[in-house]
């Protein structure tokens, strides 16, 4: 196991010391049609799917998360960097979702994809295209871009420097609130499905949106200042070394020619929450 994998332990344990569905047009581009926007309070969401469901009163979290965390929130300066740099900088940072009932869900970012704007044939902004749907990609760095895929699922991106450039948040390591994450995921799965393991809660772009209850109406919000979703640094995390980060091709963009093979997906080597491991890319970066 590499240094990065050892550093990022699964939540629910004591801390050790210390890191797709791609940007493709959905079938229906109507912002009002595919997914219902308004997020109900978390308890109400669970009750709609299981009236007898109980929201756990105890939340699993690591030692660091018991301390004052708001001071570690990342501001505008962090997001104001080129797309590839931001995609790598996200690794190891903690995405936080504060729900309507005050519950906070946390997950460490372990996998991202960079979409470079107009030149990138796989991006929603390819060729400088501007629509009502992709407006967030042209807004200031740190703006959230949430869009539907297959008319059902959602993906979350964050704008960076560069016209129409954004980073897809692809996978998280659950750190806090796993019981609630599990119930939110279960609400979207078939009845009788097996219980998900922690590493399966957020290991995909739509999965993390479900697990953290990120709705469509979060589109165009500012990750640097929003009271319901933000990004934190971990002061106990060790800096990542170059070999800890694997650069691989993005997922689900095979129809976009040379852009399908460009190494614009970044993930933590050896981390169990990475959605798709690319052994060839790992050998090239050893």
XYZ file of N, CA and C in Angstrom:
858
model
N 0.854 -1.202 0.000
C 0.000 0.000 0.000
C 0.881 1.239 0.000
N 0.558 2.213 -0.784
C 1.373 3.415 -0.901
C 1.186 4.323 0.290
N 2.026 5.337 0.376
C 1.937 6.320 1.452
C 0.579 6.985 1.484
N 0.057 7.346 0.289
C -1.238 8.036 0.243
C -2.334 7.159 0.782
N -2.335 5.880 0.409
C -3.402 4.987 0.850
C -3.338 4.776 2.344
N -2.139 4.706 2.916
C -1.999 4.540 4.350
C -2.470 5.761 5.105
N -2.244 6.929 4.535
C -2.579 8.171 5.221
C -4.079 8.374 5.325
N -4.837 7.949 4.326
C -6.255 8.249 4.284
C -7.053 7.042 4.737
N -7.182 6.896 6.063
C -7.902 5.770 6.623
C -9.403 6.016 6.535
N -10.180 4.930 6.564
C -11.625 5.057 6.511
C -12.144 5.621 7.814
N -13.201 6.457 7.749
C -13.782 7.054 8.935
C -14.440 5.986 9.779
N -14.638 6.333 11.082
C -15.188 5.386 12.012
C -14.070 4.729 12.796
N -12.823 4.884 12.316
C -11.645 4.443 13.032
C -10.947 5.670 13.570
N -10.012 5.458 14.502
C -9.236 6.594 14.967
C -8.310 7.045 13.858
N -8.050 8.335 13.831
C -7.214 8.884 12.770
C -5.795 8.380 12.876
N -5.222 8.046 11.728
C -3.792 7.854 11.623
C -3.252 9.135 11.023
N -1.975 9.353 11.080
C -1.459 10.593 10.527
C -1.557 10.584 9.011
N -1.744 11.672 8.563
C -1.484 11.760 7.147
C -0.104 12.382 6.928
N -6.157 12.748 -0.154
C -5.778 12.877 -1.177
C -6.946 12.358 -1.660
N -16.573 7.941 -16.228
C -17.846 8.333 -15.492
C -18.789 8.878 -16.426
N -19.249 8.958 -15.345
C -20.143 9.765 -16.142
C -19.443 11.079 -16.294
N -19.039 11.406 -17.472
C -18.260 12.605 -17.683
C -19.164 13.732 -18.116
N -18.534 14.859 -18.447
C -19.307 16.025 -18.856
C -19.848 15.823 -20.262
N -20.956 15.100 -20.350
C -21.594 14.831 -21.617
C -23.022 15.341 -21.557
N -23.571 15.780 -22.664
C -24.938 16.293 -22.654
C -25.932 15.227 -22.220
N -26.883 15.623 -21.379
C -27.956 14.724 -20.983
C -29.031 14.743 -22.064
N -29.888 13.740 -22.044
C -30.909 13.644 -23.075
C -31.881 14.809 -23.018
N -32.133 15.305 -21.823
C -33.065 16.416 -21.657
C -32.334 17.569 -21.014
N -32.207 18.678 -21.704
C -31.434 19.802 -21.205
C -32.302 20.819 -20.477
N -33.529 20.486 -20.196
C -34.441 21.387 -19.498
C -34.127 21.357 -18.018
N -33.718 22.502 -17.484
C -33.339 22.559 -16.076
C -34.491 22.194 -15.157
N -35.715 22.270 -15.621
C -36.851 22.022 -14.752
C -37.378 20.597 -14.884
N -36.882 19.834 -15.887
C -37.587 18.622 -16.214
C -37.068 17.334 -15.618
N -35.728 17.150 -15.492
C -35.206 15.829 -15.214
C -35.251 15.437 -13.744
N -34.838 16.335 -12.890
C -34.712 16.021 -11.481
C -35.390 17.102 -10.676
N -36.146 16.732 -9.677
C -36.796 17.723 -8.851
C -35.768 18.438 -8.004
N -35.832 19.757 -7.993
C -34.811 20.545 -7.335
C -34.885 20.614 -5.815
N -35.990 21.131 -5.248
C -35.939 21.535 -3.854
C -35.622 20.383 -2.922
N -34.543 20.487 -2.112
C -34.214 19.430 -1.178
C -35.073 19.552 0.075
N -35.805 18.512 0.439
C -36.540 18.529 1.697
C -35.559 18.317 2.832
N -35.930 18.650 4.054
C -35.067 18.325 5.185
C -34.734 16.840 5.160
N -33.581 16.483 5.674
C -33.080 15.123 5.560
C -34.062 14.110 6.132
N -34.660 14.399 7.274
C -35.593 13.452 7.870
C -36.793 13.229 6.961
N -37.231 14.280 6.304
C -38.379 14.155 5.412
C -38.035 13.307 4.200
N -36.810 13.473 3.690
C -36.379 12.684 2.538
C -36.423 11.203 2.879
N -35.902 10.851 4.052
C -35.888 9.458 4.456
C -37.308 8.947 4.685
N -38.156 9.777 5.268
C -39.523 9.365 5.576
C -40.321 9.094 4.311
N -40.013 9.828 3.233
C -40.730 9.624 1.979
C -40.498 8.222 1.433
N -39.327 7.658 1.720
C -38.985 6.350 1.201
C -39.231 5.237 2.216
N -39.138 5.569 3.494
C -39.368 4.598 4.547
C -39.935 5.322 5.745
N -41.255 5.315 5.919
C -41.881 6.065 7.012
C -41.386 5.658 8.377
N -40.861 4.416 8.496
C -40.409 3.933 9.796
C -38.926 4.174 10.028
N -38.275 4.788 9.052
C -36.833 4.994 9.167
C -36.519 5.956 10.297
N -35.471 5.624 11.029
C -35.004 6.496 12.109
C -33.674 7.103 11.710
N -33.527 8.402 11.928
C -32.264 9.059 11.649
C -31.334 8.822 12.823
N -30.179 8.192 12.618
C -29.277 7.891 13.719
C -28.886 9.155 14.473
N -28.832 9.023 15.793
C -28.467 10.178 16.618
C -26.967 10.295 16.789
N -26.250 9.185 16.559
C -24.795 9.205 16.700
C -24.158 9.215 15.322
N -23.191 10.058 15.151
C -22.511 10.190 13.869
C -21.079 9.685 14.013
N -20.618 8.911 13.023
C -19.246 8.431 13.039
C -18.321 9.525 12.535
N -17.235 9.771 13.245
C -16.274 10.741 12.742
C -14.900 10.473 13.328
N -13.887 11.013 12.700
C -12.522 10.811 13.135
C -12.135 11.851 14.174
N -10.983 11.667 14.758
C -10.532 12.551 15.827
C -10.468 14.009 15.364
N -9.932 14.219 14.170
C -9.817 15.598 13.677
C -11.162 16.293 13.627
N -12.199 15.556 13.218
C -13.497 16.174 13.015
C -14.231 16.488 14.310
N -13.667 16.119 15.460
C -14.250 16.506 16.730
C -13.876 17.940 17.085
N -12.866 18.450 16.446
C -12.362 19.777 16.766
C -13.088 20.848 15.962
N -12.734 22.099 16.199
C -13.354 23.204 15.469
C -12.894 23.149 14.021
N -13.847 22.938 13.103
C -13.477 22.690 11.718
C -13.708 23.877 10.814
N -14.580 24.796 11.200
C -14.926 25.889 10.299
C -13.717 26.723 9.903
N -12.719 26.785 10.774
C -11.538 27.587 10.463
C -10.735 26.985 9.325
N -11.033 25.745 8.968
C -10.298 25.074 7.896
C -11.016 25.175 6.555
N -12.092 25.929 6.506
C -12.817 26.096 5.264
C -11.942 26.808 4.228
N -11.976 26.328 2.990
C -11.165 26.906 1.925
C -11.936 28.014 1.219
N -11.251 29.113 0.940
C -11.890 30.278 0.355
C -11.617 30.447 -1.128
N -11.902 31.639 -1.635
C -11.825 31.912 -3.061
C -10.440 31.676 -3.645
N -9.409 31.998 -2.892
C -8.043 31.862 -3.419
C -7.723 30.421 -3.797
N -8.248 29.469 -3.041
C -7.969 28.060 -3.342
C -8.519 27.676 -4.720
N -9.726 28.111 -5.022
C -10.380 27.723 -6.275
C -9.845 28.463 -7.494
N -9.208 29.588 -7.273
C -8.750 30.438 -8.370
C -7.407 29.955 -8.908
N -7.441 28.811 -9.582
C -6.236 28.243 -10.189
C -6.633 27.468 -11.442
N -5.665 27.186 -12.330
C -5.976 26.472 -13.573
C -6.637 25.129 -13.297
N -7.401 24.659 -14.266
C -8.250 23.495 -14.098
C -7.493 22.240 -13.648
N -6.408 21.915 -14.324
C -5.661 20.709 -13.959
C -5.076 20.839 -12.556
N -4.545 21.999 -12.246
C -4.007 22.224 -10.908
C -5.077 22.082 -9.847
N -6.270 22.605 -10.109
C -7.357 22.518 -9.148
C -7.819 21.065 -8.985
N -7.886 20.336 -10.097
C -8.312 18.932 -10.029
C -7.382 18.129 -9.126
N -6.093 18.413 -9.186
C -5.132 17.718 -8.322
C -5.199 18.246 -6.887
N -5.401 19.552 -6.749
C -5.449 20.161 -5.416
C -6.649 19.685 -4.608
N -7.735 19.294 -5.294
C -8.915 18.790 -4.603
C -8.622 17.497 -3.852
N -7.691 16.698 -4.336
C -7.417 15.398 -3.727
C -6.969 15.572 -2.278
N -7.649 14.901 -1.397
C -7.343 14.992 0.024
C -8.157 16.030 0.771
N -8.815 16.927 0.038
C -9.658 17.930 0.692
C -11.002 17.298 1.073
N -11.710 17.955 1.971
C -12.932 17.384 2.531
C -14.159 18.181 2.088
N -15.087 17.512 1.411
C -16.341 18.122 0.996
C -17.353 17.969 2.128
N -17.992 19.072 2.504
C -18.919 19.083 3.636
C -20.306 19.491 3.155
N -21.310 18.768 3.609
C -22.702 19.090 3.296
C -23.469 19.232 4.605
N -23.949 20.452 4.870
C -24.760 20.684 6.066
C -26.223 20.598 5.676
N -26.943 19.604 6.212
C -28.330 19.358 5.848
C -29.269 20.289 6.618
N -30.530 20.278 6.213
C -31.517 21.197 6.777
C -31.725 20.991 8.272
N -31.505 19.762 8.760
C -31.701 19.499 10.176
C -30.432 19.733 10.995
N -29.394 20.281 10.359
C -28.145 20.586 11.046
C -27.098 19.499 10.967
N -27.473 18.328 10.465
C -26.516 17.237 10.316
C -25.451 17.597 9.283
N -24.196 17.284 9.564
C -23.112 17.530 8.619
C -22.547 16.205 8.132
N -22.469 16.076 6.811
C -21.906 14.907 6.159
C -20.570 15.306 5.555
N -19.571 14.442 5.691
C -18.236 14.767 5.200
C -17.626 13.609 4.419
N -16.913 13.978 3.342
C -16.198 12.985 2.567
C -14.931 13.569 1.980
N -13.855 12.786 2.028
C -12.585 13.234 1.477
C -12.550 12.951 -0.020
N -12.163 13.933 -0.803
C -12.093 13.773 -2.255
C -10.889 12.903 -2.620
N -11.147 11.811 -3.354
C -10.061 10.903 -3.732
C -9.931 10.740 -5.240
N -10.867 11.336 -6.013
C -10.821 11.182 -7.470
C -11.530 12.362 -8.134
N -10.915 12.916 -9.161
C -11.487 14.057 -9.884
C -11.217 13.904 -11.381
N -11.897 14.719 -12.175
C -11.630 14.813 -13.607
C -11.612 16.283 -14.003
N -10.655 16.654 -14.841
C -10.548 18.031 -15.320
C -11.177 18.154 -16.707
N -11.978 19.211 -16.904
C -12.562 19.535 -18.200
C -12.142 20.955 -18.541
N -11.375 21.107 -19.628
C -10.568 22.300 -19.853
C -11.249 23.450 -20.584
N -12.539 23.356 -20.816
C -13.204 24.476 -21.482
C -13.334 24.264 -22.973
N -13.289 25.349 -23.732
C -13.576 25.326 -25.157
C -12.786 24.334 -25.979
N -11.518 24.152 -25.683
C -10.679 23.238 -26.455
C -11.003 21.772 -26.185
N -11.633 21.485 -25.072
C -11.881 20.119 -24.621
C -13.163 19.576 -25.265
N -13.005 18.654 -26.194
C -14.152 18.133 -26.942
C -15.129 17.353 -26.067
N -14.701 16.919 -24.874
C -15.564 16.145 -23.992
C -16.306 17.015 -22.981
N -16.073 18.307 -23.019
C -16.676 19.217 -22.051
C -18.014 19.750 -22.530
N -18.876 20.095 -21.599
C -20.139 20.749 -21.952
C -19.901 22.110 -22.606
N -18.724 22.665 -22.385
C -18.401 23.984 -22.944
C -17.520 23.880 -24.185
N -17.448 22.709 -24.804
C -16.624 22.500 -25.997
C -16.956 23.526 -27.072
N -15.920 24.092 -27.652
C -16.110 25.090 -28.700
C -16.635 26.414 -28.191
N -16.559 26.618 -26.888
C -17.051 27.868 -26.308
C -18.560 27.911 -26.169
N -19.211 26.763 -26.250
C -20.663 26.711 -26.163
C -21.149 27.225 -24.805
N -22.133 28.119 -24.847
C -22.753 28.656 -23.631
C -24.252 28.396 -23.694
N -24.783 27.805 -22.649
C -26.214 27.530 -22.564
C -26.704 27.889 -21.166
N -28.007 27.880 -21.011
C -28.575 28.082 -19.680
C -28.066 27.011 -18.724
N -27.893 25.822 -19.261
C -27.481 24.689 -18.446
C -26.045 24.804 -17.935
N -25.101 25.228 -18.802
C -23.696 25.209 -18.396
C -23.184 26.562 -17.910
N -24.079 27.471 -17.576
C -23.692 28.813 -17.142
C -22.663 28.790 -16.022
N -22.813 27.875 -15.081
C -21.906 27.826 -13.922
C -20.455 27.625 -14.334
N -20.229 26.976 -15.478
C -18.866 26.729 -15.926
C -18.147 28.017 -16.313
N -18.904 29.068 -16.584
C -18.322 30.350 -16.970
C -18.329 31.364 -15.823
N -18.777 30.931 -14.678
C -18.810 31.823 -13.527
C -17.489 31.744 -12.771
N -17.348 32.519 -11.724
C -16.060 32.628 -11.036
C -15.608 31.278 -10.474
N -14.292 31.077 -10.344
C -13.784 29.823 -9.791
C -14.409 29.520 -8.432
N -14.802 28.268 -8.257
C -15.452 27.860 -7.025
C -16.960 27.747 -7.150
N -17.501 28.078 -8.331
C -18.938 27.964 -8.560
C -19.310 26.505 -8.810
N -20.377 26.058 -8.173
C -20.823 24.676 -8.308
C -21.652 24.513 -9.587
N -21.347 23.476 -10.343
C -22.107 23.142 -11.557
C -22.720 21.756 -11.345
N -24.027 21.701 -11.138
C -24.737 20.435 -10.939
C -25.621 20.184 -12.152
N -25.502 19.015 -12.749
C -26.295 18.712 -13.937
C -26.777 17.261 -13.890
N -27.906 16.964 -14.557
C -28.454 15.604 -14.570
C -27.898 14.759 -15.701
N -27.828 13.468 -15.465
C -27.466 12.506 -16.505
C -28.532 11.418 -16.530
N -28.824 10.939 -17.711
C -29.827 9.897 -17.905
C -31.190 10.302 -17.358
N -31.413 11.596 -17.140
C -32.687 12.075 -16.656
C -32.988 11.735 -15.213
N -32.010 11.157 -14.506
C -32.270 10.682 -13.145
C -31.185 11.110 -12.166
N -29.929 10.877 -12.537
C -28.815 11.081 -11.610
C -28.190 12.456 -11.779
N -27.395 12.865 -10.783
C -26.743 14.164 -10.816
C -25.237 14.016 -10.685
N -24.504 14.979 -11.222
C -23.060 15.083 -11.060
C -22.727 16.488 -10.574
N -21.673 16.595 -9.774
C -21.253 17.879 -9.222
C -19.871 18.247 -9.738
N -19.743 19.463 -10.251
C -18.481 20.002 -10.748
C -18.211 21.331 -10.059
N -16.984 21.802 -10.176
C -16.605 23.094 -9.608
C -15.807 23.856 -10.656
N -16.197 25.095 -10.922
C -15.502 25.884 -11.942
C -14.104 26.263 -11.476
N -13.221 26.486 -12.443
C -11.830 26.845 -12.168
C -11.460 28.060 -13.010
N -10.182 28.401 -13.039
C -9.711 29.396 -13.994
C -9.915 28.835 -15.405
N -10.091 29.736 -16.360
C -10.249 29.299 -17.744
C -11.699 29.344 -18.170
N -11.963 29.875 -19.353
C -13.320 30.003 -19.865
C -13.991 28.628 -20.003
N -15.035 28.407 -19.254
C -15.786 27.169 -19.364
C -15.110 25.949 -18.769
N -14.066 26.141 -17.973
C -13.347 25.011 -17.383
C -13.936 24.654 -16.018
N -13.947 23.352 -15.720
C -14.499 22.895 -14.445
C -13.929 21.529 -14.088
N -14.021 21.191 -12.801
C -13.528 19.918 -12.287
C -14.706 19.087 -11.804
N -14.791 17.849 -12.284
C -15.806 16.915 -11.822
C -15.322 16.251 -10.535
N -16.154 16.278 -9.495
C -15.868 15.553 -8.258
C -16.372 14.131 -8.459
N -15.463 13.176 -8.523
C -15.847 11.833 -8.956
C -16.027 10.838 -7.805
N -15.173 10.874 -6.802
C -15.299 9.907 -5.704
C -14.839 10.518 -4.391
N -15.490 10.071 -3.312
C -15.150 10.518 -1.964
C -14.890 9.314 -1.061
N -14.106 9.548 -0.023
C -13.987 8.617 1.094
C -14.908 9.115 2.204
N -15.932 8.372 2.599
C -16.828 8.834 3.663
C -16.076 9.017 4.970
N -16.290 10.140 5.620
C -15.615 10.443 6.881
C -16.581 10.629 8.041
N -17.712 11.244 7.781
C -18.657 11.542 8.851
C -20.084 11.448 8.324
N -20.938 10.792 9.102
C -22.339 10.671 8.731
C -22.649 9.465 7.871
N -21.836 8.415 7.964
C -22.069 7.242 7.119
C -23.454 6.619 7.288
N -24.027 6.559 8.503
C -25.378 5.989 8.621
C -26.410 6.730 7.775
N -26.324 8.054 7.761
C -27.257 8.832 6.954
C -26.955 8.691 5.468
N -25.677 8.675 5.125
C -25.309 8.455 3.728
C -25.888 7.136 3.230
N -25.781 6.124 4.073
C -26.261 4.802 3.676
C -27.770 4.815 3.435
N -28.507 5.528 4.273
C -29.957 5.603 4.095
C -30.332 6.417 2.851
N -29.589 7.480 2.599
C -29.857 8.282 1.404
C -29.581 7.487 0.136
N -28.518 6.688 0.160
C -28.232 5.834 -0.999
C -29.290 4.748 -1.136
N -29.694 4.156 -0.015
C -30.669 3.071 -0.054
C -32.013 3.537 -0.603
N -32.337 4.812 -0.380
C -33.609 5.353 -0.856
C -33.694 5.353 -2.376
N -32.534 5.286 -3.059
C -32.501 5.301 -4.522
C -32.210 3.920 -5.109
N -32.147 2.900 -4.258
C -31.844 1.546 -4.730
C -33.082 0.654 -4.619
N -33.024 -0.465 -5.266
C -34.175 -1.368 -5.250
C -34.360 -1.965 -3.851
N -35.595 -2.269 -3.532
C -35.918 -2.829 -2.220
C -35.249 -4.190 -2.056
N -34.664 -4.399 -0.905
C -34.015 -5.668 -0.629
C -32.572 -5.743 -1.065
N -32.042 -4.671 -1.628
C -30.631 -4.665 -2.044
C -29.730 -4.776 -0.818
N -28.576 -5.369 -0.986
C -27.656 -5.542 0.139
C -27.190 -4.203 0.676
N -26.784 -4.182 1.923
C -26.283 -2.946 2.522
C -24.922 -2.601 1.941
N -24.745 -1.343 1.613
C -23.495 -0.892 1.004
C -22.373 -0.815 2.030
N -21.184 -1.150 1.586
C -19.997 -0.941 2.407
C -19.647 0.538 2.383
N -18.885 0.984 3.374
C -18.503 2.400 3.421
C -17.834 2.842 2.130
N -16.947 2.004 1.590
C -16.198 2.403 0.401
C -17.077 2.516 -0.836
N -18.321 1.982 -0.774
C -19.238 2.032 -1.908
C -20.225 3.193 -1.835
N -20.201 3.946 -0.755
C -21.195 4.999 -0.572
C -21.016 6.153 -1.552
N -19.770 6.524 -1.831
C -19.500 7.737 -2.622
C -18.512 7.494 -3.740
N -18.355 6.248 -4.209
C -17.323 5.949 -5.207
C -17.836 6.084 -6.627
N -18.352 7.251 -6.929
C -18.846 7.585 -8.256
C -19.509 8.948 -8.191
N -19.553 9.692 -9.295
C -20.071 11.070 -9.259
C -21.530 11.188 -8.857
N -22.391 10.285 -9.333
C -23.791 10.363 -8.929
C -24.008 9.779 -7.536
N -23.187 8.812 -7.179
C -23.283 8.225 -5.840
C -22.981 9.263 -4.764
N -21.952 10.095 -4.996
C -21.605 11.088 -3.976
C -22.687 12.151 -3.865
N -23.359 12.458 -4.980
C -24.467 13.417 -4.918
C -25.619 12.852 -4.090
N -25.896 11.570 -4.257
C -26.949 10.935 -3.467
C -26.565 10.871 -1.998
N -25.342 10.414 -1.715
C -24.910 10.197 -0.334
C -24.828 11.490 0.455
N -24.482 12.606 -0.205
C -24.385 13.890 0.481
C -25.615 14.762 0.257
N -26.632 14.191 -0.409
C -27.870 14.928 -0.655
C -27.599 16.273 -1.325
N -26.870 16.228 -2.456
C -26.590 17.431 -3.235
C -27.633 17.512 -4.350
N -28.568 18.461 -4.288
C -29.657 18.543 -5.257
C -29.322 19.443 -6.440
N -30.166 19.423 -7.424
C -29.970 20.230 -8.640
C -29.937 21.728 -8.344
N -30.700 22.150 -7.347
C -30.782 23.584 -7.062
C -29.490 24.147 -6.477
N -28.490 23.289 -6.211
C -27.190 23.790 -5.759
C -26.368 24.332 -6.929
N -26.846 24.123 -8.151
C -26.174 24.661 -9.325
C -25.985 26.169 -9.184
N -24.778 26.651 -9.486
C -24.386 28.065 -9.466
C -24.152 28.620 -8.065
N -24.155 27.777 -7.062
C -23.792 28.252 -5.723
C -22.276 28.395 -5.622
N -21.843 29.170 -4.635
C -20.426 29.456 -4.448
C -19.873 28.560 -3.341
N -18.995 27.641 -3.705
C -18.446 26.701 -2.730
C -17.597 27.408 -1.675
N -17.151 28.620 -1.982
C -16.320 29.360 -1.036
C -17.127 30.053 0.054
N -18.424 30.221 -0.146
C -19.206 30.991 0.827
C -20.558 30.384 1.187
N -20.972 29.322 0.533
C -22.306 28.779 0.768
C -22.417 28.174 2.172
N -23.542 28.380 2.862
C -23.701 27.852 4.218
C -24.078 26.374 4.272
N -24.426 25.766 3.125
C -24.877 24.380 3.135
C -23.895 23.397 2.514
N -22.909 23.902 1.793
C -21.907 23.015 1.208
C -20.604 23.792 1.067
N -19.500 23.173 1.467
C -18.212 23.854 1.393
C -17.080 22.833 1.372
N -15.853 23.338 1.277
C -14.663 22.503 1.212
C -13.735 22.869 2.359
N -13.150 21.845 2.978
C -12.221 22.060 4.077
C -10.883 21.392 3.778
N -9.831 21.974 4.354
C -8.538 21.327 4.335
C -8.387 20.525 5.615
N -7.496 19.548 5.609
C -7.216 18.748 6.794
C -5.818 19.099 7.279
N -5.697 19.808 8.422
C -4.386 20.244 8.887
C -3.459 19.102 9.270
N -4.010 17.902 9.470
C -3.183 16.764 9.857
C -2.712 15.946 8.664
N -3.205 16.274 7.467
C -2.849 15.498 6.279
C -1.434 15.842 5.812
N -0.681 14.833 5.444
C 0.657 15.048 4.895
C 0.546 15.460 3.435
N 1.443 16.302 2.961
C 1.410 16.699 1.542
C 1.546 15.473 0.644
N 0.822 15.484 -0.455
C 0.907 14.372 -1.394
C 2.197 14.448 -2.193
N 2.799 13.303 -2.451
C 3.971 13.227 -3.303
C 3.506 12.910 -4.726
N 4.306 13.255 -5.732
C 3.895 13.038 -7.132
C 3.413 11.624 -7.419
N 4.079 10.609 -6.886
C 3.683 9.231 -7.196
C 2.390 8.820 -6.492
N 1.927 9.606 -5.528
C 0.670 9.295 -4.843
C -0.541 9.580 -5.724
N -0.356 10.436 -6.749
C -1.457 10.841 -7.618
C -1.315 10.168 -8.979
N -2.314 9.408 -9.368
C -2.324 8.726 -10.661
C -3.071 9.593 -11.676
N -2.488 9.777 -12.841
C -3.132 10.506 -13.940
C -3.580 9.485 -14.976
N -4.874 9.441 -15.239
C -5.418 8.439 -16.152
C -6.456 9.074 -17.069
N -6.939 8.309 -18.029
C -7.983 8.812 -18.925
C -9.307 8.928 -18.173
N -10.148 9.827 -18.645
C -11.443 10.038 -18.012
C -12.416 8.917 -18.364
N -13.517 8.875 -17.647
C -14.466 7.771 -17.789
C -15.681 8.186 -18.624
N -16.098 7.309 -19.526
C -17.351 7.496 -20.239
C -17.331 8.492 -21.383
N -16.154 8.773 -21.952
C -16.085 9.760 -23.037
C -15.427 9.164 -24.282
N -15.648 7.888 -24.527
C -14.976 7.188 -25.626
C -15.263 7.786 -26.996
N -16.360 8.502 -27.145
C -16.739 9.029 -28.456
C -16.093 10.372 -28.781
N -15.179 10.832 -27.936
C -14.611 12.162 -28.129
C -13.167 12.148 -28.641
N -12.861 11.173 -29.467
C -11.573 11.145 -30.157
C -10.366 11.173 -29.240
N -9.389 12.014 -29.599
C -8.145 12.058 -28.845
C -8.356 12.495 -27.400
N -9.447 13.224 -27.151
C -9.699 13.688 -25.788
C -10.095 12.548 -24.863
N -10.519 11.425 -25.428
C -10.899 10.275 -24.613
C -9.695 9.659 -23.909
N -8.512 9.823 -24.492
C -7.325 9.186 -23.921
C -6.425 10.135 -23.131
N -6.757 11.397 -23.113
C -5.918 12.352 -22.390
C -5.987 12.073 -20.882
N -4.847 12.115 -20.194
C -4.800 11.776 -18.759
C -5.288 12.926 -17.874
N -6.591 13.146 -17.895
C -7.181 14.262 -17.156
C -8.046 13.803 -15.985
N -7.917 12.534 -15.619
C -8.531 12.026 -14.388
C -7.424 11.794 -13.375
N -7.659 12.200 -12.150
C -6.634 12.122 -11.115
C -7.201 11.425 -9.881
N -6.430 10.470 -9.363
C -6.910 9.777 -8.163
C -5.750 9.355 -7.271
N -6.087 9.053 -6.023
C -5.079 8.645 -5.052
C -4.731 7.173 -5.240
N -3.482 6.913 -5.506
C -3.024 5.551 -5.744
C -3.342 4.652 -4.537
N -3.958 3.523 -4.817
C -4.202 2.533 -3.776
C -5.381 2.812 -2.873
N -6.120 3.887 -3.133
C -7.239 4.195 -2.242
C -8.446 3.330 -2.595
N -9.095 2.703 -1.604
C -10.209 1.785 -1.883
C -11.474 2.451 -2.400
N -11.582 3.774 -2.287
C -12.802 4.461 -2.720
C -12.721 4.997 -4.147
N -11.624 4.776 -4.839
C -11.507 5.192 -6.237
C -12.478 4.370 -7.070
N -13.186 5.015 -7.995
C -14.242 4.332 -8.741
C -13.702 3.349 -9.773
N -12.671 3.746 -10.508
C -12.099 2.897 -11.559
C -10.580 3.003 -11.494
N -9.927 1.866 -11.299
C -8.470 1.834 -11.241
C -7.907 1.564 -12.638
N -6.875 2.310 -13.018
C -6.237 2.130 -14.318
C -4.807 1.613 -14.070
N -4.628 0.303 -14.187
C -3.343 -0.321 -13.875
C -2.224 0.172 -14.794
N -2.544 0.356 -16.078
C -1.534 0.824 -17.024
C -1.046 2.214 -16.642
N -1.965 3.092 -16.300
C -1.585 4.450 -15.891
C -0.759 4.412 -14.612
N -1.084 3.508 -13.723
C -0.334 3.400 -12.471
C 1.096 2.938 -12.731
N 1.257 2.000 -13.666
C 2.619 1.544 -13.991
C 3.449 2.672 -14.600
N 2.812 3.520 -15.377
C 3.528 4.608 -16.025
C 3.946 5.704 -15.046
N 3.268 5.793 -13.920
C 3.589 6.839 -12.949
C 4.312 6.313 -11.716
N 4.749 5.060 -11.754
C 5.493 4.499 -10.619
C 6.890 5.096 -10.542
